[in-house]
C-alpha positions as a printed Julia matrix, in Angstrom:
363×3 Matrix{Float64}:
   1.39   -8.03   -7.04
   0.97  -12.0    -8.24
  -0.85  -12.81  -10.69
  -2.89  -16.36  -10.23
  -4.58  -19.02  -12.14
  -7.4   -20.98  -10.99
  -6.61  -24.3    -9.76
  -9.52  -26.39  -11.74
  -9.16  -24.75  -15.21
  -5.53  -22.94  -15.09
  -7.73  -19.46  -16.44
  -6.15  -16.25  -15.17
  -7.72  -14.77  -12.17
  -7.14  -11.44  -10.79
  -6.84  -10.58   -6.95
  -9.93   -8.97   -7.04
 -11.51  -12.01   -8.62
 -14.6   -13.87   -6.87
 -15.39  -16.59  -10.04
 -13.36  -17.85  -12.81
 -14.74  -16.43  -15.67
 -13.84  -19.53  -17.57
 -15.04  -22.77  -15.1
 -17.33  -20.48  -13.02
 -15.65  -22.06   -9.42
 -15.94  -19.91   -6.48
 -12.5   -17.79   -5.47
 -11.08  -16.77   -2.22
  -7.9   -15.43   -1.62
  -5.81  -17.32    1.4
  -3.62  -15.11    3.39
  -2.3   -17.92    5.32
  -0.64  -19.64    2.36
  -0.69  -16.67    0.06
  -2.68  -18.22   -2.59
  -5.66  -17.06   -4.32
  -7.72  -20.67   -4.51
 -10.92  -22.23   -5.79
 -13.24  -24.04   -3.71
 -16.08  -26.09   -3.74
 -18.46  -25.26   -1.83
 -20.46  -27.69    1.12
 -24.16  -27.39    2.03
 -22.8   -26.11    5.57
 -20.85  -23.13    4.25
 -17.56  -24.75    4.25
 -15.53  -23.86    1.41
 -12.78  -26.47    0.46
  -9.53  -25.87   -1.83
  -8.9   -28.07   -4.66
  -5.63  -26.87   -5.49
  -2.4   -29.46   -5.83
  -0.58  -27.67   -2.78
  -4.04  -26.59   -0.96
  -6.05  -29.49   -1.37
  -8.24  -30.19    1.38
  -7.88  -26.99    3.89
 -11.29  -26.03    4.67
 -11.66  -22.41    4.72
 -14.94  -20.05    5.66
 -15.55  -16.63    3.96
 -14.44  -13.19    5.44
 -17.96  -12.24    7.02
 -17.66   -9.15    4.9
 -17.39  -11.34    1.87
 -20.17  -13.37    2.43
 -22.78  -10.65    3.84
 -21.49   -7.79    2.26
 -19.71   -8.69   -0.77
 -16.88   -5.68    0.2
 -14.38   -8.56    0.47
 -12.91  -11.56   -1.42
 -10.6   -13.01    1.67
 -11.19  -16.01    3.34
 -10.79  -17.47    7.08
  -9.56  -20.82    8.23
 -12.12  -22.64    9.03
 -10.46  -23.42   12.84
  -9.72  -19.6    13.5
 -12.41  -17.87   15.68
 -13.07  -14.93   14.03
 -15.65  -13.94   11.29
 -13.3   -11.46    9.72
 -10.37  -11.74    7.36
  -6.57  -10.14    8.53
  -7.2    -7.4     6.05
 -11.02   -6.53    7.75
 -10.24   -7.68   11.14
  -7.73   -4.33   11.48
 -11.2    -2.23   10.55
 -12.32   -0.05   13.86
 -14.75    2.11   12.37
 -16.73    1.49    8.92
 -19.07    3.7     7.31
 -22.67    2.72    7.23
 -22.96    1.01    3.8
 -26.59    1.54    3.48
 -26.44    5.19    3.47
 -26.32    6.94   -0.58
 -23.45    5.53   -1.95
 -21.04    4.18    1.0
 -20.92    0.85    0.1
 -19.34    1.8    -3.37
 -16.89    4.06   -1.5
 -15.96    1.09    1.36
 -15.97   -1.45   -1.33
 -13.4     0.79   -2.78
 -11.32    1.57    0.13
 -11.06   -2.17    1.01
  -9.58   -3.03   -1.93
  -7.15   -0.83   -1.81
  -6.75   -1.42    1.75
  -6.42   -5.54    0.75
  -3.78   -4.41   -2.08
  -1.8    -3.16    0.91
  -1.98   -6.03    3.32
  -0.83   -8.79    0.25
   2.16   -6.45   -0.16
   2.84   -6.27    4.1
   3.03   -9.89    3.53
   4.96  -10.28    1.22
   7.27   -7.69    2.37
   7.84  -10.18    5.32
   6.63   -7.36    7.58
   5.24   -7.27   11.17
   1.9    -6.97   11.48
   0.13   -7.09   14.8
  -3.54   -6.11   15.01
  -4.66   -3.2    17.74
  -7.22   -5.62   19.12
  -4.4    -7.78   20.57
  -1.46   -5.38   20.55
  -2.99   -2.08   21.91
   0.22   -0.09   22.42
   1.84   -1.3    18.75
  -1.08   -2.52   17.02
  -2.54   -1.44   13.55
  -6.01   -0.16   12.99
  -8.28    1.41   10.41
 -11.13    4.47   10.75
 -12.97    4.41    7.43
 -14.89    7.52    8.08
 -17.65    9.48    6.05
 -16.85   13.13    6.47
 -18.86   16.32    5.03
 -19.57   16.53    1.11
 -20.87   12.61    0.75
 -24.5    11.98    0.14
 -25.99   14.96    1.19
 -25.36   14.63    5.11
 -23.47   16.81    7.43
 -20.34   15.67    9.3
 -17.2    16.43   11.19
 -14.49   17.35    9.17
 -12.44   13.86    8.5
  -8.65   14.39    8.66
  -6.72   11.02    6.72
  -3.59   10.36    9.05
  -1.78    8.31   11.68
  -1.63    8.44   15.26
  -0.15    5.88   16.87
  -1.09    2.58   14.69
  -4.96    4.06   13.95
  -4.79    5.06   10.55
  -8.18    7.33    9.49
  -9.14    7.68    5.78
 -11.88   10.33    4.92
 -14.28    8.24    2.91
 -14.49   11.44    0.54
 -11.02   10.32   -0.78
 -13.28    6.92   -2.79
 -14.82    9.85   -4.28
 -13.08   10.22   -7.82
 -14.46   13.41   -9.04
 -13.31   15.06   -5.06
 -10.27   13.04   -5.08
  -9.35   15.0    -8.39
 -10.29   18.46   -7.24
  -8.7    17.88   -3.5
  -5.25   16.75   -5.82
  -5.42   19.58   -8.11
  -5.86   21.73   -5.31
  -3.22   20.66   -3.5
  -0.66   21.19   -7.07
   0.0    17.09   -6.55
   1.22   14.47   -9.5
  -0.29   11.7    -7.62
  -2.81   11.14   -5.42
  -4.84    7.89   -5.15
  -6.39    5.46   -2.08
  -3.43    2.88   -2.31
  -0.93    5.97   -2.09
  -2.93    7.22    0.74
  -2.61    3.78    2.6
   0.98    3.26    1.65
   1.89    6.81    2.82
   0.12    6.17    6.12
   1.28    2.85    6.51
   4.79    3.83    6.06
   4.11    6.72    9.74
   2.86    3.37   11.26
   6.2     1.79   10.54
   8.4     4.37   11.65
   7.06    4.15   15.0
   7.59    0.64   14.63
  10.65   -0.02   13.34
  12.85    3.39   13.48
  11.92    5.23   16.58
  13.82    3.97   19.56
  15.71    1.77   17.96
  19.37    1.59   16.31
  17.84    2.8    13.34
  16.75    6.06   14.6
  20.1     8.81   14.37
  20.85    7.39   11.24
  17.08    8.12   10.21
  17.66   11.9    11.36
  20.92   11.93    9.69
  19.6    11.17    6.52
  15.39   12.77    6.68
  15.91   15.55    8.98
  16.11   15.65   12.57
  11.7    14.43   13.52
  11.6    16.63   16.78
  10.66   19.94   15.37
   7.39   20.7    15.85
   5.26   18.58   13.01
   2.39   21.58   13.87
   4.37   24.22   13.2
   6.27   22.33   10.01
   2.76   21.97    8.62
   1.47   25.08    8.93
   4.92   26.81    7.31
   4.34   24.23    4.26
   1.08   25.42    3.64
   1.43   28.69    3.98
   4.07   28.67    1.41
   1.5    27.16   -0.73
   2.28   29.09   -3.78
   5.98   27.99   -3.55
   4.95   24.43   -3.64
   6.19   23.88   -7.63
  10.12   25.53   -6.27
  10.96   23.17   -3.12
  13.95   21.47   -4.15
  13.37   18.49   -5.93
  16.57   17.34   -5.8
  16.17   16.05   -2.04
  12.85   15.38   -1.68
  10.23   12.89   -4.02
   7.85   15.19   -3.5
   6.81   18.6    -2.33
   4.9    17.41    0.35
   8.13   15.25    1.72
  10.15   18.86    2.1
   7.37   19.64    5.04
   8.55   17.54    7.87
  11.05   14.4     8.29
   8.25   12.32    8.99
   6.64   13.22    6.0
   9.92   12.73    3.86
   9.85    9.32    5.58
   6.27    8.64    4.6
   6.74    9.67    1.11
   9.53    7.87    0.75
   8.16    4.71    2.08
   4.99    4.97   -0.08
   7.42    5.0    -3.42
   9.65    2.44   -1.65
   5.97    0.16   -1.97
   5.06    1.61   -5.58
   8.42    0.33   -7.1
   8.54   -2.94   -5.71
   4.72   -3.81   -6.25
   4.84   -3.13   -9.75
   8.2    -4.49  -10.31
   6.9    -7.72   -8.98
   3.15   -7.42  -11.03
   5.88   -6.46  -14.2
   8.07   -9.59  -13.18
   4.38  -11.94  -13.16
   3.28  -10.76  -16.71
   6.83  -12.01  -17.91
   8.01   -8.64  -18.95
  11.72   -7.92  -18.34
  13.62   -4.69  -18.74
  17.23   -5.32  -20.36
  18.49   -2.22  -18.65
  22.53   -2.74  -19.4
  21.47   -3.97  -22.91
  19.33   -0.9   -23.75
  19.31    1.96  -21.54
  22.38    3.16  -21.45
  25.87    3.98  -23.3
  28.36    1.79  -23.58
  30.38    4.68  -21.0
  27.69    4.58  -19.12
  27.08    0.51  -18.72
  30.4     0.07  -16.99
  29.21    1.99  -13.78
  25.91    0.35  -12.78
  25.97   -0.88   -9.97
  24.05   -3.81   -9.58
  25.76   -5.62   -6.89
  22.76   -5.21   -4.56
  19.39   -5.96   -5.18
  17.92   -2.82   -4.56
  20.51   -1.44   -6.73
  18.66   -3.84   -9.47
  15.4    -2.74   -8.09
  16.34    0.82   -8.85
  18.05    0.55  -11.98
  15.1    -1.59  -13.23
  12.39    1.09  -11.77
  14.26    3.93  -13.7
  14.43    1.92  -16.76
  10.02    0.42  -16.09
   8.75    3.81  -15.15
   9.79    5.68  -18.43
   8.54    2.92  -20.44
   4.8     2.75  -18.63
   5.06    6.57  -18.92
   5.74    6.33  -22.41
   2.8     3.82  -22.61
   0.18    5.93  -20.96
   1.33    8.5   -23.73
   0.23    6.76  -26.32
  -2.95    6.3   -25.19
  -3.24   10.2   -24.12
  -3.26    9.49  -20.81
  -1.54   10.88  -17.86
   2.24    9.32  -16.31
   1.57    6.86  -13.97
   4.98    7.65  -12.14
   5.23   11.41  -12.8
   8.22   11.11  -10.49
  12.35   11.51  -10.79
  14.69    9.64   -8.35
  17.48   11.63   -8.02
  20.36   10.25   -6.15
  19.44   11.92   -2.56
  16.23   10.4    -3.28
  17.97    7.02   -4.07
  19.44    6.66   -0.74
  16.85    7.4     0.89
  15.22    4.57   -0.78
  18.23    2.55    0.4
  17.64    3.31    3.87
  13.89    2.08    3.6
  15.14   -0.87    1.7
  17.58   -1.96    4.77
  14.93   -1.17    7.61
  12.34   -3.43    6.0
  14.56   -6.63    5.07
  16.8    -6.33    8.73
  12.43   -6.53   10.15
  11.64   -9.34    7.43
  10.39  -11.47   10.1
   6.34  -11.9     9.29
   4.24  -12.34   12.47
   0.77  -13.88   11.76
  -2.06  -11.89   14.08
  -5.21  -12.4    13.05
């Protein structure tokens, strides 16, 4: 994740930003330049940028910026739709004036736009269901039992086929807690959830029936055993959760199925390089020949590649922010070890999403 400034004062904004704090000019982030901008705004709703490289576009706000305020994206002003890319792939929303929904959506959409910015950036594909039925992406931001007093269908988060559903519960922080503790996780939060999901949508995408597929089974596990079956064993072995090798697998949950050691793996693939690139923004650089390691031990990095860097970098970042969160008695933000198994797998992520680096704009 970038960080910006705004184009009138040069004051640091955040992505979630509406106003600089310091001028007080209206914010909207761009998707089709990738620039969070400030506007002025005309009497006829017509928001222009003012920045050196933007000057002039004229831009319209994501109608669930202006009317809900669950959104900070905006629209060129000569495409013909009301919603942003990140809202236009919404199918189903929850009713927002019902308890507390709109704090969950509001939420879930920020997470959700977290995701998108990093799609983007990643130079990935991304086609919207609306226009691409059969490979298209979509979102079901459901409200399932246990929220506001109401009874519901149960609300399973998942992927099928591009339509990724998210039980609303999971905005909940105090259910999101007891669902992780329950489950014996290290991590669970809405932008995992998304970038777990996200990575299901992708396989179908970019792995199955293509040349990337028996070298996907080769590596993950071979996807045709039954996923039902798989699931069920997993959690019926609930109590043996903490002893699944962690050698081979980033995470218990990956051991239950190849396409949920893809998943996982695709999720961390995102964590690593998001927060290498937010690190990389703020400045800070990790010295990892310099101070990591022996002198024995400096002579075999490999850092010919750059996900070798990536990795060597992450292994070096994530002890420190650990270490961090220590101090301040908090828990590890990356309670996680890459072992080498782990690390090629990585790899193989790494060299499905840059030979796909292509970008398609679909609103």
């Amino acid at each position: 994740m970038k960080i910006f400034s705004c184009d009138n004062c040069d004051h640091l904004i955040y992505f979630g930003n509406i106003r600089c704090n310091n001028c007080g000019y209206d914010l909207g982030y761009c998707y089709d330049t990738g620039k969070h901008c400030s506007f002025t705004v005309g009497e006829d709703g017509i928001w222009t940028a003012i920045g050196p490289t933007t000057l002039g576009r004229r831009y319209k706000q994501c109608k669930n910026y202006s009317q809900h305020g669950a959104c900070n994206w905006m629209v060129p002003e000569e495409y013909p739709v009301e919603r942003c890319v990140s809202c236009n792939l919404n199918w189903v929303i929850p009713d927002s004036t019902i308890g507390d929904n709109w704090q969950y959506w509001q939420k879930i959409e920020k997470a959700k736009r977290r995701l998108v910015f990093s799609i983007h950036h990643l130079k990935l594909p991304l086609k919207n269901k609306k226009e691409d039925k059969l490979n298209g992406l979509a979102f079901k931001l459901m409200e399932g039992p246990g929220l506001n007093g109401r009874e519901h269908k149960p609300v399973m988060t998942g992927h099928d086929r591009g339509i990724i559903t998210l039980n609303l519960a999971e905005a909940n922080d105090a259910i999101r807690v007891k669902i992780r503790d329950e489950m014996k996780e290290r991590y669970r939060t809405l932008l995992g959830h998304f970038r777990h999901e996200i990575g299901h949508y992708y396989w179908m995408l970019l792995v199955d029936n293509t040349h990337w597929l028996e070298p996907c089974r080769q590596l993950f596990g071979d996807d045709r055993q039954n996923y039902a079956d798989s699931l069920r064993d997993y959690y019926e072995a609930k109590e043996e959760h903490q002893k699944i090798d962690a050698i081979n697998f980033i995470s218990p949950y990956a051991s239950s199925h190849p396409w949920e050691d893809w998943a996982e793996t695709w999720a961390h693939y995102m964590h690593i390089h998001d927060t290498l690139e937010t690190a990389n923004s703020w400045g800070l650089r990790f010295s990892v020949k310099s101070i990591r390691y022996s002198s024995a031990q400096k002579s075999n990095l490999n850092t010919d590649s750059p996900f070798d860097k990536m990795i060597d970098n992450w292994d070096w970042a994530s002890c420190a922010l650990n270490s961090v969160n220590r101090s301040m008695g908090l828990t590890d933000p990356y309670p996680f070890v890459i072992s080498e198994p782990v690390k090629e797998k990585l790899r193989f992520v790494h060299n499905v999403i840059h030979e796909n680096s292509v970008w398609e704009f679909n609103t």
